[in-house]
Coordinates of C-alpha atoms and ligand atoms in Angstrom, one line a residue:
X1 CA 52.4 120.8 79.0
X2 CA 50.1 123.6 80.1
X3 CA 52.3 126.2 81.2
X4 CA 50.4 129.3 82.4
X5 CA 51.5 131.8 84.0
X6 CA 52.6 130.8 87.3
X7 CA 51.6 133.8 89.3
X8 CA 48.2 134.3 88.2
X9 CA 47.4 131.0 86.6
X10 CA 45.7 132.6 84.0
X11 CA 45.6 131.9 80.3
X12 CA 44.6 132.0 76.9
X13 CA 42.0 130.0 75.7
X14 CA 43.2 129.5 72.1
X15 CA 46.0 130.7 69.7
X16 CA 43.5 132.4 68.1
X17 CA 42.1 134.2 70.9
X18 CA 45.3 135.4 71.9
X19 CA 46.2 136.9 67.9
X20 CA 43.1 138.1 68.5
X21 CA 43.6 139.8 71.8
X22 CA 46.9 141.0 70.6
X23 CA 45.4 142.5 67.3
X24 CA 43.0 144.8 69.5
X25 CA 45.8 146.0 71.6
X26 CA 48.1 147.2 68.4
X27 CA 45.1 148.5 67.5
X28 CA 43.3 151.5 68.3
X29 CA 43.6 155.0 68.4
X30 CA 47.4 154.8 66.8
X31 CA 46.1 153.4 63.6
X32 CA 42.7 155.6 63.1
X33 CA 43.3 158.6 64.7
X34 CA 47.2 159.2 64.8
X35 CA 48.2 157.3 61.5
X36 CA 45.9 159.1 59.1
X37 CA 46.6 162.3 60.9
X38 CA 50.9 161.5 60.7
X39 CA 50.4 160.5 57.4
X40 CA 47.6 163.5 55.8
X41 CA 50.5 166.1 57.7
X42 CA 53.8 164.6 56.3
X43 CA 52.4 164.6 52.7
X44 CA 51.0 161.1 52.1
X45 CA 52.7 158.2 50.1
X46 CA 56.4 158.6 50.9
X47 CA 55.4 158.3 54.3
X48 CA 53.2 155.6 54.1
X49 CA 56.1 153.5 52.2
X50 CA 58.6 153.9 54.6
X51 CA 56.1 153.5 57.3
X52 CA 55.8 150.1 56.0
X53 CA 58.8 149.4 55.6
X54 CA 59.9 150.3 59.5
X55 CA 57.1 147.7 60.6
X56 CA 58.4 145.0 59.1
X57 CA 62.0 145.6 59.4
X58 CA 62.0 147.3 62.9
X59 CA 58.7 146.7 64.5
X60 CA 58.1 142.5 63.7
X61 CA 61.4 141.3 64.8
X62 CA 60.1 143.2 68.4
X63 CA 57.0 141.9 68.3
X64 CA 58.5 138.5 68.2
X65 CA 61.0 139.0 70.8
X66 CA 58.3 140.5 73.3
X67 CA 55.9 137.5 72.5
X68 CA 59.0 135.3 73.1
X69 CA 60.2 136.7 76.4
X70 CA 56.5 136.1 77.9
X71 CA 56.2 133.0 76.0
X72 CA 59.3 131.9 78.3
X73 CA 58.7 134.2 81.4
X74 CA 55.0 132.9 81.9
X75 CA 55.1 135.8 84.2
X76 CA 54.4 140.0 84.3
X77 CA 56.8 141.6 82.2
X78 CA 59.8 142.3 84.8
X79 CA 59.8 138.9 86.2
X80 CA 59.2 137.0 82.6
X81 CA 62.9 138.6 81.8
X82 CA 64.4 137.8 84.8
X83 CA 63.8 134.2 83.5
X84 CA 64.8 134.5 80.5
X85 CA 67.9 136.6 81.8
X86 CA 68.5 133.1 84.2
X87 CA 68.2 130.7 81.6
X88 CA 70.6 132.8 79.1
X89 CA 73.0 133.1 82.3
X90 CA 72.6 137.4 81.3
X91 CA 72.3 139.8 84.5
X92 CA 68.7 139.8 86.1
X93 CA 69.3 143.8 86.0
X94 CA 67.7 143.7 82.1
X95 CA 64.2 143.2 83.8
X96 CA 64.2 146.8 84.4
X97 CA 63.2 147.4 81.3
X98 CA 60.0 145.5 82.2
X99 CA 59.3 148.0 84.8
X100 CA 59.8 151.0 82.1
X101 CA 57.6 149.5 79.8
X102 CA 54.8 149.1 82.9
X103 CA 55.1 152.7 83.4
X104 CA 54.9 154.2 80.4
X105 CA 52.0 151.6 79.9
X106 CA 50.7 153.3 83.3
X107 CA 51.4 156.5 81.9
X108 CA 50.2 156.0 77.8
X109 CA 46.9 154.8 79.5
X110 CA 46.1 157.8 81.4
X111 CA 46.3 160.4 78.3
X112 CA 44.9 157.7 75.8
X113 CA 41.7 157.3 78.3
X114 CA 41.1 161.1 77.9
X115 CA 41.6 161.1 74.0
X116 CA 39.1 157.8 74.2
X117 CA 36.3 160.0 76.2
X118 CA 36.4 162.8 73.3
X119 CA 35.7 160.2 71.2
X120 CA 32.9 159.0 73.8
X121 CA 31.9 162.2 73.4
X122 CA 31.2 162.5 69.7
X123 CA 29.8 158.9 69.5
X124 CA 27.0 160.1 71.8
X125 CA 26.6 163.0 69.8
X126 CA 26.6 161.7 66.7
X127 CA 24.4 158.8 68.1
X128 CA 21.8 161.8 69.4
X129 CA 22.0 162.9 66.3
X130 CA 20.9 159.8 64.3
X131 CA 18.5 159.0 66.5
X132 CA 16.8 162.7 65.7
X133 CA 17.6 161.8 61.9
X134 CA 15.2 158.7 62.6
X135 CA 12.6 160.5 64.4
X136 CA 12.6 163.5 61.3
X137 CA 11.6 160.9 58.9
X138 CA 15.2 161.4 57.0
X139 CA 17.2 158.7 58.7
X140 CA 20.2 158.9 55.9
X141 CA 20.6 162.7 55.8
X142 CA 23.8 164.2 56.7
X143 CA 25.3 164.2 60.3
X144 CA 24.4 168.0 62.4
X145 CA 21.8 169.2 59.7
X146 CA 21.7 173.0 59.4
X147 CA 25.1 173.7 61.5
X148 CA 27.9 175.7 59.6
X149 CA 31.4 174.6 59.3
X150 CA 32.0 176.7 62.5
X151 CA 29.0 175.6 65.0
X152 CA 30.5 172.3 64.2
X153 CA 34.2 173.1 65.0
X154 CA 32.8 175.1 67.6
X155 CA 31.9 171.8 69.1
X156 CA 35.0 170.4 69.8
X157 CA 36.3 173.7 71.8
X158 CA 33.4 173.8 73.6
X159 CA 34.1 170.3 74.5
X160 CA 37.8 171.5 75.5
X161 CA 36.1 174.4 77.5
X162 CA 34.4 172.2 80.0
X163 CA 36.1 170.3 82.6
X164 CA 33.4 168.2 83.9
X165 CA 32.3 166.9 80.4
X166 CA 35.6 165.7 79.6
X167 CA 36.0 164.2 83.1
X168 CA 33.0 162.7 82.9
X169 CA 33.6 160.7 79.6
X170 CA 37.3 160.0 81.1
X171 CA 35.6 158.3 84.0
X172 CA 33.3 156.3 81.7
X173 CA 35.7 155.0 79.5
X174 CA 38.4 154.3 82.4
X175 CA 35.7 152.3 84.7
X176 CA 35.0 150.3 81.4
X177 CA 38.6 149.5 80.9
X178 CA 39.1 148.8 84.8
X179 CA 35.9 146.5 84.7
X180 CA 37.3 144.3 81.7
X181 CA 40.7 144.3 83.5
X182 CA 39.5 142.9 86.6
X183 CA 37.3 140.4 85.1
X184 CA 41.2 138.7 84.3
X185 CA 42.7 137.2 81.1
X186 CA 40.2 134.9 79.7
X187 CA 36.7 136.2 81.0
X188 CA 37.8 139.7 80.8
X189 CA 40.6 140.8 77.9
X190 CA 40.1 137.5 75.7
X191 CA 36.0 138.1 76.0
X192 CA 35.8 141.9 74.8
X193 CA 38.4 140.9 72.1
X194 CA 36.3 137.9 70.8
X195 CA 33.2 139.9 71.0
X196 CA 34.7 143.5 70.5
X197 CA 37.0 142.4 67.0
X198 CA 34.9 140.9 64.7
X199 CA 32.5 144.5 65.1
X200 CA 35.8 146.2 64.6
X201 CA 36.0 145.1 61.2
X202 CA 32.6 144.6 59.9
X203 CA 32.8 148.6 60.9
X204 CA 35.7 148.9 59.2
X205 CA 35.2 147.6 56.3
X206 CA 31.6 149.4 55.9
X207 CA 33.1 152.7 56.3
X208 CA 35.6 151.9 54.0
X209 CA 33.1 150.6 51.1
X210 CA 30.6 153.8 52.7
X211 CA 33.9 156.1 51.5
X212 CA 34.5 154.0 48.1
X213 CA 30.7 154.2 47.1
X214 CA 30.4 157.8 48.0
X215 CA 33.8 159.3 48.2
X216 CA 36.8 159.9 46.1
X217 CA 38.8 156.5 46.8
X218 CA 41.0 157.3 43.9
X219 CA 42.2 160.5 44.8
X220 CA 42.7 158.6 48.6
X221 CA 44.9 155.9 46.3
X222 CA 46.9 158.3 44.9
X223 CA 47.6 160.4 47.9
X224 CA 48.2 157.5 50.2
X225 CA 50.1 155.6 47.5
X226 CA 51.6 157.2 45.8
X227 CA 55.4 158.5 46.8
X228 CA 57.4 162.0 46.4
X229 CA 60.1 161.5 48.0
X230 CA 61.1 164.9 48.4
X231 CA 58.8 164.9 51.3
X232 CA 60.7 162.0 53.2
X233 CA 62.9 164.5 55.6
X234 CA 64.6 163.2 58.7
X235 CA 61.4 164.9 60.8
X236 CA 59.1 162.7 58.8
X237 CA 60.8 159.1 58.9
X238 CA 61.4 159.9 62.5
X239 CA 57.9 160.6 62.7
X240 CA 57.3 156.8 61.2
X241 CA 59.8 155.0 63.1
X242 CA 58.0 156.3 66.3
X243 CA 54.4 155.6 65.0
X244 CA 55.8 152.2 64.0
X245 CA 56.3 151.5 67.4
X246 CA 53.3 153.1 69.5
X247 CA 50.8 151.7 66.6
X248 CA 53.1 147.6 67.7
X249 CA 52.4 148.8 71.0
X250 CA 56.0 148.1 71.4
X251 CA 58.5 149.1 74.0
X252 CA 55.7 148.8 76.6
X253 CA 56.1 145.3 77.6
X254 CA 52.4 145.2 76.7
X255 CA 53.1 141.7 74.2
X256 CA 55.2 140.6 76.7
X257 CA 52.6 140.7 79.4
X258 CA 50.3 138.9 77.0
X259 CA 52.6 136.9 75.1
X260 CA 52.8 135.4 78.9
X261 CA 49.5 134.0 79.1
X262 CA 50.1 131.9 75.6
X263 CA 49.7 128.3 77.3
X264 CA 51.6 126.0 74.6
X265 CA 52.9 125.8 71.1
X266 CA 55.5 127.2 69.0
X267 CA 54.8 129.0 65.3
X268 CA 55.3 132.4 67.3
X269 CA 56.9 134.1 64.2
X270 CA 53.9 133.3 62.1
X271 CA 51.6 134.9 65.0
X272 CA 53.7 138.1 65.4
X273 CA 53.8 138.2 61.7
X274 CA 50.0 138.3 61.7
X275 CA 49.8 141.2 64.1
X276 CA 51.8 143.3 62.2
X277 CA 50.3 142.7 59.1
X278 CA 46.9 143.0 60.5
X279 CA 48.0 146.0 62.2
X280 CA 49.6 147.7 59.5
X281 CA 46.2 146.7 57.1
X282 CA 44.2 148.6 59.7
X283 CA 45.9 151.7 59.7
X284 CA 45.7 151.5 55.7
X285 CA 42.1 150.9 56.0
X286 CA 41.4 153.7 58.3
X287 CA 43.5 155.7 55.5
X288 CA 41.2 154.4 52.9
X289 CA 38.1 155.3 55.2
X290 CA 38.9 159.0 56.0
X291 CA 40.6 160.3 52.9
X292 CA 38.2 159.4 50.6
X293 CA 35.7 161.7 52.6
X294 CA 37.8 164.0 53.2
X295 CA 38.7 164.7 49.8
X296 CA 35.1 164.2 48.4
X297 CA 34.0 167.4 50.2
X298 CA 37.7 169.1 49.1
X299 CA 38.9 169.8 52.4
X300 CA 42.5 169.4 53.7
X301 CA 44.4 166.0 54.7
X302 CA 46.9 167.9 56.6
X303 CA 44.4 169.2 59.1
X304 CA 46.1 167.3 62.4
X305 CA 45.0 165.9 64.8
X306 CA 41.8 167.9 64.6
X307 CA 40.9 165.6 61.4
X308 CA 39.2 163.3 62.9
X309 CA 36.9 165.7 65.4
X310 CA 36.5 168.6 63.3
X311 CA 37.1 168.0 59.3
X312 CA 35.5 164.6 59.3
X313 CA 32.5 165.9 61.2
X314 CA 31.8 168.9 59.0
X315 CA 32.3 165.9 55.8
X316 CA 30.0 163.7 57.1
X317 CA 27.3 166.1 57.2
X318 CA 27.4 166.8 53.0
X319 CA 27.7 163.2 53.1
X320 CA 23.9 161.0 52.4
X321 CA 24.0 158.8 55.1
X322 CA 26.1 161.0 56.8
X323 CA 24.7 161.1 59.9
X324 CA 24.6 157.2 60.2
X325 CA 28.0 156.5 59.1
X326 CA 29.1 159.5 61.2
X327 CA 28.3 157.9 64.5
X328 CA 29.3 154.8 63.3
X329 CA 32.9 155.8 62.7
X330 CA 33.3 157.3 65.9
X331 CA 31.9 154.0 67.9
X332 CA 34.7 152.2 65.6
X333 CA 37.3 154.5 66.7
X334 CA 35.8 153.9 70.4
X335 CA 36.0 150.1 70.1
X336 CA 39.4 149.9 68.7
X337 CA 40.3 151.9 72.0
X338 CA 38.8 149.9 74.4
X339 CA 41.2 146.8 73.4
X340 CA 43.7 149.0 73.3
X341 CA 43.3 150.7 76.8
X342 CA 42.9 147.3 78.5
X343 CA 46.0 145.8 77.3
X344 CA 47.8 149.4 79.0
X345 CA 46.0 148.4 82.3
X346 CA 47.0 144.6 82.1
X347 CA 51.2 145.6 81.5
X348 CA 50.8 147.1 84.9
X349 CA 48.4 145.3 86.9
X350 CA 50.1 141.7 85.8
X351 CA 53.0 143.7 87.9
X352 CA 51.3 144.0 90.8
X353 CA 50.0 140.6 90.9
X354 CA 53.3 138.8 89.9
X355 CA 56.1 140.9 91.5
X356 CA 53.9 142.5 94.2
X357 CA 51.0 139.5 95.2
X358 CA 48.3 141.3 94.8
X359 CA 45.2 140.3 94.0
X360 CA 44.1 141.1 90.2
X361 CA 40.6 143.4 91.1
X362 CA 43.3 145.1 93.8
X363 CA 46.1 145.6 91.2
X364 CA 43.5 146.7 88.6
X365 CA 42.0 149.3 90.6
X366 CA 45.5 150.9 92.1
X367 CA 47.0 151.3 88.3
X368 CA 43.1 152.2 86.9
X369 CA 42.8 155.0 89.5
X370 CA 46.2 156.0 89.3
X371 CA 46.0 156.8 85.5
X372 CA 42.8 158.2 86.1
X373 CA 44.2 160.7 88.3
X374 CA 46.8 161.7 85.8
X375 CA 44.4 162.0 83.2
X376 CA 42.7 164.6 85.1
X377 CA 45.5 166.5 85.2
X378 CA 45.8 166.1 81.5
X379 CA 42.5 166.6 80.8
X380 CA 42.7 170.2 83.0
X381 CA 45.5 170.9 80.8
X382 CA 42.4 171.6 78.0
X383 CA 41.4 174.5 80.4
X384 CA 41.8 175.4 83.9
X385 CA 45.6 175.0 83.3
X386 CA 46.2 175.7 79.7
X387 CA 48.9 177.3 80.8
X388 CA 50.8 175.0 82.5
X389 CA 53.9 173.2 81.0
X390 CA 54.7 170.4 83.3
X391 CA 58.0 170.4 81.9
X392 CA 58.6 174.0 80.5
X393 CA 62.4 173.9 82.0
X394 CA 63.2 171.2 79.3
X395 CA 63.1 173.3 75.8
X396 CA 61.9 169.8 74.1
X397 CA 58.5 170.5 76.3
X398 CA 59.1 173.9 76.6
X399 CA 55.7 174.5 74.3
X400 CA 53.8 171.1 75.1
X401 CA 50.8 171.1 77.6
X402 CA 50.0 168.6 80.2
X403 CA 48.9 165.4 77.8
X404 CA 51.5 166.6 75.3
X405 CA 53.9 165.9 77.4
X406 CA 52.9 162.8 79.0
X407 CA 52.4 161.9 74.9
X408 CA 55.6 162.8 74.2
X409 CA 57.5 161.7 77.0
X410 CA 56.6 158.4 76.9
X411 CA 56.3 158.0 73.0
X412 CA 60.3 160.1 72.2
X413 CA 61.7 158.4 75.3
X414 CA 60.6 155.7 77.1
X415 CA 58.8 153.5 74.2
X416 CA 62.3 154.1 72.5
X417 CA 64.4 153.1 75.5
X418 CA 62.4 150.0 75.8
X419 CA 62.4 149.2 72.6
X420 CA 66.3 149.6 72.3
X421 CA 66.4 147.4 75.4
X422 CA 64.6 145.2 74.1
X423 CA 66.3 144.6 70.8
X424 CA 69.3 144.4 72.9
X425 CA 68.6 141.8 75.4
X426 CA 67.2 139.4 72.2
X427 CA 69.8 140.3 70.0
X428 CA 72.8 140.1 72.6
X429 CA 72.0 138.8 75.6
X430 CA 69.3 136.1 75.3
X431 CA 70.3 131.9 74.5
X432 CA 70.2 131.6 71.2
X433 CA 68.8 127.9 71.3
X434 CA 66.3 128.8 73.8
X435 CA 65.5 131.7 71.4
X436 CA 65.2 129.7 68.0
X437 CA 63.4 126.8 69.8
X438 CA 61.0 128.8 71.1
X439 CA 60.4 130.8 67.8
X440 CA 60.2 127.8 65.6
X441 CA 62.1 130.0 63.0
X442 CA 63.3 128.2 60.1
X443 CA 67.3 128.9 60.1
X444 CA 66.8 131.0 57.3
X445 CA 64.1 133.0 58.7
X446 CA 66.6 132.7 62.0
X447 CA 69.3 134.7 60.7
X448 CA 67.5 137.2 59.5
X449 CA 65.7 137.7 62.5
X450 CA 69.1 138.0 64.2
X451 CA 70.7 140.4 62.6
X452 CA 67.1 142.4 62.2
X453 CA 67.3 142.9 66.6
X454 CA 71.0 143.0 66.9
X455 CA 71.8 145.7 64.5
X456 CA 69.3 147.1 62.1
X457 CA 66.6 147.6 65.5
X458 CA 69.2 149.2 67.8
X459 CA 71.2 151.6 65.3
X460 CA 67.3 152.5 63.6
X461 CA 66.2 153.5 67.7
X462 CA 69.2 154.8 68.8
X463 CA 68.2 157.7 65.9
X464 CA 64.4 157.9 67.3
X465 CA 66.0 158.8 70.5
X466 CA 68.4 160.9 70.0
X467 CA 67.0 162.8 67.0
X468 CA 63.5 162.7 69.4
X469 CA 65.2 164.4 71.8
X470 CA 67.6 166.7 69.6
X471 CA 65.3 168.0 67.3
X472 CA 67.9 170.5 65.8
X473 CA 69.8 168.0 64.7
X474 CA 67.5 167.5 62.4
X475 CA 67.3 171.1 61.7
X476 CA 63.3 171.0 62.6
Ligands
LIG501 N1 48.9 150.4 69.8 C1 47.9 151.2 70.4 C2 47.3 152.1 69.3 O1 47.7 152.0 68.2 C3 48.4 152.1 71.4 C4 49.1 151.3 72.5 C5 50.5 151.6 72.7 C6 48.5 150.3 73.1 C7 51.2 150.9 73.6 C8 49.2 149.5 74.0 C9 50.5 149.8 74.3 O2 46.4 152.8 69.6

């Protein structure tokens, strides 16, 4: 039985290619930029613990039920749960969260293709600056020899200043994304993931023995590992239920849309299993591969999201080898983006060619332009309109600029909302033989899984949302 998806006819080549696929979608910028950065800000261990722990209790049972509902659907995300809707004899209304997720795919993508052309930036610079390293003789000194801590901030806000550089690097990395896109599922997405992984994690795990050999990895131990509880407030585990989702890319319909091109077999609960673990080992890693640097050259974890432009920078450059390893973290943190980014264009673009009929270069290039044209305005949002607050009237955004917002919007309220819909639809609505065929769950492992989506899932996002969009409740 070779079941692909019907509309597009596309598929898979292997299990393994689409773990491996699926693996660069969860991750990406979530687990090296935003994870480190969550988790040097809310004080480390406790954090990290219950960060875990919200993976596997909240974020694998919905990284099984996505994979199931395309496994079924064989279709883009909003008509995959019509058909599972039909065959569970539920209302074909629940495929509208199938069209949330595709927008705040839509939307994720044009911020996250910004963020991704910063990080263009600085692996060009970084790479400029190697190269010079080579050409002085001294090809392992420290990255930016003879700038001071502020000439190398200074960089990133000159960076900020300049519209056209930032458009420029937001137009590089969205063509590339928009190019793998097009190519379709096997010669495009399942190609850069076969070639685009296994460089991942060589990377990886160099900068993570670079940090070991040369920084403090014990001092990264303790602080990552380490709890105090006293630092787990309600701001902070709603901080980790959220980043437990985004880092899944859950709530999206993104493991729906490529749990649809899976062609045959069961075992799904051992393959979602694999891509949380391998997620969640990731955004360890990338833990394990900044702290140690950063606190070999004493500076602060809790720096935020300038951590990974500004601190880490200005470490490198004490560093030996500094300048190498420099620009080699930042075309990591550019490669885990790039499978990222391409699974946010295919959540959308799978619409257009199931519900709509497009062709896939068509669909590709409406949803790639699209978010490019949003990212503009976020990107404008750095300077020309730093002042504008797309959504000042709302005193949740009152504050936020113009990729805050789109960042928060979809991250405290529509990943939620699909996620809740999500967990309901499997845990409520869906046949529960279709569903524990199609798993291949033991019973054991079944029941669990049940009552995992139908309660613990809903009740835990229920409190992301509303506590996401009541802060004060909270008392933050
Ligand atoms: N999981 C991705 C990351 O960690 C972000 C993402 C979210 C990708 C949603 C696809 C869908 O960077």
């Amino acid at each position: 039985m070779v079941a692909t998806a019907k509309n597009t006819g596309e598929g898979w080549s292997s299990r393994s290619a689409f773990i491996l696929a699926a693996v660069g979608a969860a991750v990406g910028l979530g687990n090296i930029w935003r994870f480190p950065t969550l988790a040097g800000e809310s004080g480390g261990g406790a954090f990290v613990i219950f960060y875990i722990a919200c993976v596997f209790l909240l974020g694998l049972p919905l990284v099984l039920s996505e994979i199931f509902i395309g496994r079924v659907g064989q279709t883009d995300a909003v008509g995959s749960i019509r058909r599972v809707a039909g065959q569970s004899n539920a209302s074909p209304a629940w495929s509208i969260f199938g069209g949330i997720g595709a927008i705040a795919a839509f939307l994720i993508l044009s911020f996250y293709s910004v963020v991704a052309g910063w990080v263009l930036y600085y692996a060009g610079t970084m790479g400029a600056d190697f190269i010079q390293a080579i050409l002085s003789g001294d090809p392992l000194r420290g990255a930016l020899a003879g700038e001071s801590r502020d000439q190398i901030q200074q960089r990133l806000s000159d960076m900020f200043a300049s519209p056209m550089l930032l458009l420029v690097m937001h137009l590089g990395f969205m063509g590339l994304t928009l190019f793998i896109v097009a190519r379709g599922v096997s010669s495009g997405i399942e190609k850069a993931a076969t070639y685009l992984m296994p460089i991942f994690f060589v990377l990886l795990l160099g900068l993570v023995i670079y940090g070991a050999v040369e920084g403090e990895m014990g001092e990264a131990l303790t602080f990552l590992f380490t709890p105090d509880w006293s630092k787990l407030t309600p701001p902070v585990m709603n901080s980790a239920l959220g980043q437990a989702l985004f880092s899944l890319s859950l709530g999206v319909a993104g493991l729906i849309t490529y749990g649809s091109y899976i062609k045959e077999g069961s075992g799904l609960g051992s393959t979602s299993a694999m891509i949380a673990i391998a997620d969640t080992c990731v955004a360890l890693l990338a833990g394990l591969m900044i702290f140690p640097i950063v606190f070999a050259v004493g500076l602060d974890p809790a720096a935020g999201p300038t951590l990974v432009f500004q601190t880490l920078p200005f470490a490198f450059q004490t560093m030996p080898g500094g300048a190498l390893f420099g620009f080699l973290f930042f075309v990591l943190i550019l490669v885990a983006a790039v499978t990222s980014s391409i699974s946010l264009l295919e959540v959308p673009t799978a619409w257009g060619i199931g519900e709509r009929g497009w062709r896939r270069p068509k669909s590709a290039l409406i949803f790639g332009i699209g978010a490019f044209v949003i990212g503009i305005f976020c990107l404008l949002g750095y300077n020309v309109w730093s002042d504008v607050r797309p959504l000042g009237f709302w005193s949740l955004f009152a504050e936020t600029d113009i990729l805050d917002t789109v960042d928060g919007f979809t991250g405290k309220i529509m990943l939620p909302l699909g996620a809740l819909l999500t967990s309901l639809f499997i845990g409520w609505k869906a046949d529960k033989r279709l569903l524990q065929t199609t798993t291949g769950l033991s019973p054991l492992s079944f029941g669990l899984f049940r009552f995992l989506i139908a309660w613990l899932c809903p009740l835990a996002v229920i409190i992301i949302l509303v506590t996401g969009l009541f802060p004060s409740i909270l008392g933050a």
